[in-house]
XYZ file of C-alpha atoms in Angstrom:
95
model
C 11.405 21.844 4.667
C 7.802 21.358 5.705
C 6.663 22.765 9.017
C 4.032 20.058 9.358
C 4.490 16.574 7.819
C 0.766 16.535 6.921
C 1.486 19.371 4.448
C 3.035 16.864 2.037
C -0.484 15.555 1.409
C -1.495 18.989 0.075
C 1.165 19.018 -2.656
C 0.266 18.314 -6.296
C 1.691 15.019 -7.542
C 0.853 12.382 -10.123
C 1.600 9.540 -7.696
C 1.524 9.430 -3.899
C 3.208 6.570 -2.034
C 2.331 6.849 1.683
C 5.016 4.509 2.988
C 4.775 5.348 6.676
C 2.135 3.017 8.045
C -1.550 2.597 8.751
C -4.104 5.345 8.489
C -2.084 7.874 6.510
C -5.037 8.878 4.315
C -8.030 9.524 6.563
C -11.483 11.137 6.571
C -9.818 14.278 7.888
C -7.221 14.714 5.139
C -8.353 12.939 1.958
C -10.044 16.074 0.595
C -6.663 17.842 0.486
C -5.143 15.314 -1.938
C -4.203 16.526 -5.411
C -2.950 13.263 -6.918
C -3.983 10.806 -9.644
C -2.718 7.553 -8.095
C -2.044 6.331 -4.556
C 0.205 3.282 -4.255
C -0.155 1.615 -0.879
C 3.027 -0.007 0.348
C 1.434 -1.566 3.395
C -2.063 -2.646 4.232
C -4.410 0.119 5.256
C -2.353 3.207 4.309
C -5.729 4.480 3.127
C -8.704 4.012 5.434
C -11.087 1.545 3.801
C -14.111 3.852 4.067
C -12.211 6.556 2.160
C -11.311 4.427 -0.868
C -14.763 4.808 -2.490
C -14.623 8.582 -2.009
C -11.185 8.719 -3.633
C -12.466 6.595 -6.521
C -15.377 9.004 -6.989
C -12.832 11.837 -7.239
C -10.944 9.948 -9.957
C -8.035 8.893 -7.729
C -6.844 5.328 -8.292
C -5.767 3.457 -5.142
C -3.555 0.422 -5.746
C -3.755 -1.708 -2.577
C -0.738 -3.018 -0.705
C -1.860 -6.578 -1.370
C -1.134 -5.965 -5.068
C 1.998 -3.847 -4.708
C 3.597 -6.206 -2.173
C 2.493 -9.494 -3.742
C 5.978 -10.452 -4.950
C 7.394 -10.008 -1.482
C 4.819 -12.370 -0.014
C 5.628 -15.115 -2.523
C 9.352 -14.636 -2.001
C 8.975 -14.843 1.774
C 6.896 -18.004 1.486
C 9.490 -19.650 -0.739
C 12.278 -18.702 1.696
C 10.238 -20.074 4.603
C 9.576 -23.393 2.870
C 13.211 -23.687 1.755
C 14.390 -23.197 5.355
C 12.360 -26.145 6.647
C 14.401 -29.176 7.767
C 14.834 -31.694 4.968
C 13.661 -29.283 2.280
C 16.113 -28.910 -0.582
C 15.879 -26.606 -3.575
C 15.135 -29.658 -5.738
C 12.266 -30.720 -3.481
C 10.888 -27.190 -3.469
C 11.055 -26.980 -7.272
C 9.386 -30.397 -7.592
C 6.429 -29.097 -5.516
C 5.726 -26.215 -7.928
């Protein structure tokens, strides 16, 4: 068990997935990271101004827009399908 949740960011790992919310990786803690890849699960897990610094250290940051893209399309399709008068056939015809 970790005494301080921030200590998890000091652990060596190939991939880090900060799935807790905004501003997980900041100017104060990015230097402690020992990872190769960060996969954002939400927008802004990594502060924008830090992304270039991580890149310069050889750490790949995959943004939430990419990792959550399928969810956005699925939500849109569900929204359109729930509209009055919209059938699955009509939705498929619009594609």
